[in-house]
Amino acid sequence: MTFPAPLTGVVPPVCTPLTPDREVDVVSLVRLIDHLMDAGVHGLFVLGSTSEVAYLTDAQRRLVVETAAGHVAGRLPVLAGAIDMTTPRVLDHARAARAAGADAVVVTAPFYTRTHPAEIARHFRLVAAGAGLPVFAYDLPASVHTKLHSELVLSLAAEGVLAGLKDSSGDLGSFRAVVTGARDLPGAGGFTALTGSEVVVDAALALGAHGVVPGLANVDPAGYVRLYDLCAAGDAEGARAEQERLCELFGMVGVGDPARMGGSSSALGAFKAALFLRGIIACPATAEPQVPLSEGEVERVGKYLAGAGLL
Amino acid sequence: MTFPAPLTGVVPPVCTPLTPDREVDVVSLVRLIDHLMDAGVHGLFVLGSTSEVAYLTDAQRRLVVETAAGHVAGRLPVLAGAIDMTTPRVLDHARAARAAGADAVVVTAPFYTRTHPAEIARHFRLVAAGAGLPVFAYDLPASVHTKLHSELVLSLAAEGVLAGLKDSSGDLGSFRAVVTGARDLPGAGGFTALTGSEVVVDAALALGAHGVVPGLANVDPAGYVRLYDLCAAGDAEGARAEQERLCELFGMVGVGDPARMGGSSSALGAFKAALFLRGIIACPATAEPQVPLSEGEVERVGKYLAGAGLL
Amino acid sequence: MTFPAPLTGVVPPVCTPLTPDREVDVVSLVRLIDHLMDAGVHGLFVLGSTSEVAYLTDAQRRLVVETAAGHVAGRLPVLAGAIDMTTPRVLDHARAARAAGADAVVVTAPFYTRTHPAEIARHFRLVAAGAGLPVFAYDLPASVHTKLHSELVLSLAAEGVLAGLKDSSGDLGSFRAVVTGARDLPGAGGFTALTGSEVVVDAALALGAHGVVPGLANVDPAGYVRLYDLCAAGDAEGARAEQERLCELFGMVGVGDPARMGGSSSALGAFKAALFLRGIIACPATAEPQVPLSEGEVERVGKYLAGAGLL
Amino acid sequence: MTFPAPLTGVVPPVCTPLTPDREVDVVSLVRLIDHLMDAGVHGLFVLGSTSEVAYLTDAQRRLVVETAAGHVAGRLPVLAGAIDMTTPRVLDHARAARAAGADAVVVTAPFYTRTHPAEIARHFRLVAAGAGLPVFAYDLPASVHTKLHSELVLSLAAEGVLAGLKDSSGDLGSFRAVVTGARDLPGAGGFTALTGSEVVVDAALALGAHGVVPGLANVDPAGYVRLYDLCAAGDAEGARAEQERLCELFGMVGVGDPARMGGSSSALGAFKAALFLRGIIACPATAEPQVPLSEGEVERVGKYLAGAGLL
């Protein structure tokens, strides 16, 4: 497919359903993709943080991209995370994603290593030169421990290195600097700015974001499509109301007991429990070494769903 | 081989020589290993941070372990890093390392993801259960962004999950808590405590460390063997003098201009430049996206070597 | 005065003009306050970060509050920062601010010390009990190294401990949780949520913020009042355009050379240079140990002002 | 007094006994100082972190220095912390400490503000020029969120700005760089390097530290004097045994339940409970907003004391 420039709309970071043995559950993954497409989403992002990419082996990553790209069959753009520590390893993932049918790759700055801004720029240039696909920068300081500064993103965009940004930094001011700065890029209009927020999607769209990549869209894709449409129609009040409803639903990420588990176990556990309770995936297991939700915690997820009319 | 319990002595984290095209330079790697063994080191640690493990592809990692294990052929224990974000990915590396001939694996806490102490414990338990080799915990908060607390290390050691600790935290107080606590473990004496420091090796050995894993030992393995022997002989004054000489040599890690590169480019660049200048490896290249040292910076490395009588 | 509940509108964090000898320049401070009031601001926040509170001695802090409260004379509410490491020291500042005529105090979580959420809650309770003035929580993780979680803020608001929040965390999602959660508080409508952002003021107001505390409002108070009015009138397009103009002007905070100075020297230096160039304060000096802007950097501030039609 | 250059020996950071109303308990403070002097300590450091300096009001700080300096009356050097966010505020504290009789001041880098190395250097230069007393740099990254690099410390020492360093960074390698580098300073031998560690005092002294400032020396000053003497006598084995005994006693800092309190409440609470149980201070209260130890936690402190033969 010709990759849309810019890519607009709702692009859920697709959860990776697992079997009780922690293998990729291909049937559930296909069912989840159908659930998302039926709700009218505009693209799919596989192998992101919400997809538990950090936990998937190379074989599992390949299977996820093949399954998604094969099932979507060009009806929507499929972006794939190529998440690893440094350039050579990212390039291996990017080539595998391309071979498996991805339409674009999403890449963070190097992590685990000590990085310098000049090395980050070099990293993206080398990845773009070798990936054979459009490259989106993935700004996720909570994981990467480096913030991608707006100047760096814009200068790499101006060079043609970056096709877009997926911003999960939580820093809307810096995201705005990219959004407004991108208007003046050569070949204007081609650069895509996506927010990874679940809770300020209305604000991000109002200031010019092209699209949104909320993990919660796995659970309620129709809600985010509705929110996107309200924003596109300029209905600020309606958008705010829908966003606030989704914020309430998003409360489910906190069901896990912080004395027993980390934020990832709680949030991804809740999304998967919700998909399981809604009958979309066959098993709510998360990857190792994440801790499973207790029965009571799953019940609380159910209450969030019921409150949102999703059960 | 029967893995020594505890492992004692100097166990250099072996640099990974690269060709100008950034492929593993097997001939140089073998020459480097001979250089280390000739100096009398007591073990080898491949695929650690100093080995640029974060930059090596899976194929390159395999080649490094095969080369090292094959060449050493049981004369020394070969530990291999199995460095990745989470349990399933670490297990893939651990199994590959085992198949390639490693005698033990060295494993960090999960990174990139948000981790909870209970999840870290679960991670090490699952890795130990699946690796088929002794597991060393690798405490490297600068990369992992989590500190392995001494209580956790000791309790996993007591369970038989951990065979040892490689401490690169810089926190000698916490390391001491492991060293002294390990004396009371069941099957006492089996647990190995290694320090990754270059500059307080004498202190670490004085308080009971079994061995040392200094990156600088690539450049001056004989110096660290001498230091180890002086400590073993109880010659505190002699050890201090040798350690101070090595501290001065270690200054080379700062040759890189911080306006142009990160600490990794500077430190690993200096080690490799030193090995190149000493005629041990054929090319001083570091992996992408690290920035190469300038000519003037390489000259400064040469001055450090000359000052230490190593040129 | 009866403190407004909620407080709405533009509440600039007032710069503290200094003489070349680094004493408070009272005449310039009065002129600056007039400049702000003439532009129609709705309140004043003295002794905040933009006021260089961290650099002012106790005597200088007192003089600033006395000057501001005396000159304003009840025409507007005057909030004063009571910024120090722990409860007893904050209480001393709060009492001094009250004696000097402040209408409310703004207080961070403890810093420098290692804090626990329970200790933070205890801190705010004790300050509220002893201050004799309404207490605003000041969320500034860049300085305090702790984030005030929305649940904590809301629960302290429900107890009557907090009158409001000044959010400078940059995390609009968390701020939204306070704004929407505050609607359900007992005595609803009394709690004040203020954003400290310069660059997403339109977004913060759209999601329900009561007021805005942008440091840049020292330089262009009329711009922020205009922006507030556009938002209040529901003119999203007009608000966005005005906000984008202010974002461009805000670029001045980056004029300082990062090789020579920190972010505070650059940003506060730029604000003061702008006030000096606009003829509002007599001297652009910042407090020690901040580094002054160079002549060329001041010229660049001038270009920002000219570009915004403010020179 | 002529301040010793270098200052050597055990210099406890003196706890600040409080009454149940959280006023300075002068009688207990004098008794504590006598307890320390009777044990043979070589200096006193008041208003450090262990003294709860961050919690004491200016009036309380003054009272502590006056009490200590008055009671010591020149028999030992008295160092006083001058702990605040920036230069002007630190200078106020330094002058107050001097007026109250302190012999030297101990000063951190600026905190709360965003600092640049050049600003940190400027800060120490201005403090040294205005304090009228020898200035020790206090390296405490856990509180200050900046590490004082050895190069900076040494260059300020060479300028005559710094009389010494109190290192509580936990980074013994960096401390060693200061210790060895200080030997080559002009007027060699004058610069004092003190470690704030409780648990690697033997190691710090072995590598050349002049003195030690362990908080635990409030509880067992005789133990640290013994340890210092063993190190001075070159009895490495004896020193190690004494240090390990003190490490075990130091375990008391962990008695506080981390679900209920922070590290400061636990550690300082334990020291004060121990002093109370030993009959040296009249009340174990810590300053607000710290959380008090429970009865059971105090009992555990008692067991640590009993185990060390101190009850």
CSV table of C-alpha atoms in Angstrom, one decimal, chain A residues 16 19 22 26 28 32 37 63 81 88 98-99 111 126 135 144 149 152-153 185-186 189 205 214 217 241 243 246:
chain,number,residue,atom,x,y,z
A,16,THR,CA,-1.3,-9.5,21.8
A,19,THR,CA,-2.6,-18.7,25.3
A,22,ARG,CA,2.1,-17.8,26.7
A,26,VAL,CA,-3.6,-16.3,16.6
A,28,SER,CA,-7.9,-14.4,19.3
A,32,LEU,CA,-9.4,-8.7,18.1
A,37,MET,CA,-11.9,-2.9,12.3
A,63,LEU,CA,3.9,-14.2,13.9
A,81,GLY,CA,7.1,-1.6,16.6
A,88,PRO,CA,21.8,-3.1,14.6
A,98,ARG,CA,8.9,-5.6,6.6
A,99,ALA,CA,9.2,-9.2,5.4
A,111,PHE,CA,17.9,2.4,25.5
A,126,LEU,CA,20.7,4.6,10.0
A,135,VAL,CA,10.0,5.2,10.2
A,144,VAL,CA,13.5,4.7,27.2
A,149,HIS,CA,13.1,16.8,21.9
A,152,LEU,CA,15.4,16.8,17.1
A,153,VAL,CA,12.1,15.3,15.8
A,185,LEU,CA,8.4,21.2,6.8
A,186,PRO,CA,9.3,20.8,3.2
A,189,GLY,CA,1.5,18.0,5.3
A,205,LEU,CA,-6.7,16.6,18.3
A,214,PRO,CA,-4.7,4.8,22.8
A,217,ALA,CA,-9.0,1.6,22.2
A,241,ALA,CA,-18.1,14.5,27.2
A,243,GLN,CA,-13.3,11.9,26.4
A,246,LEU,CA,-13.3,7.2,28.3
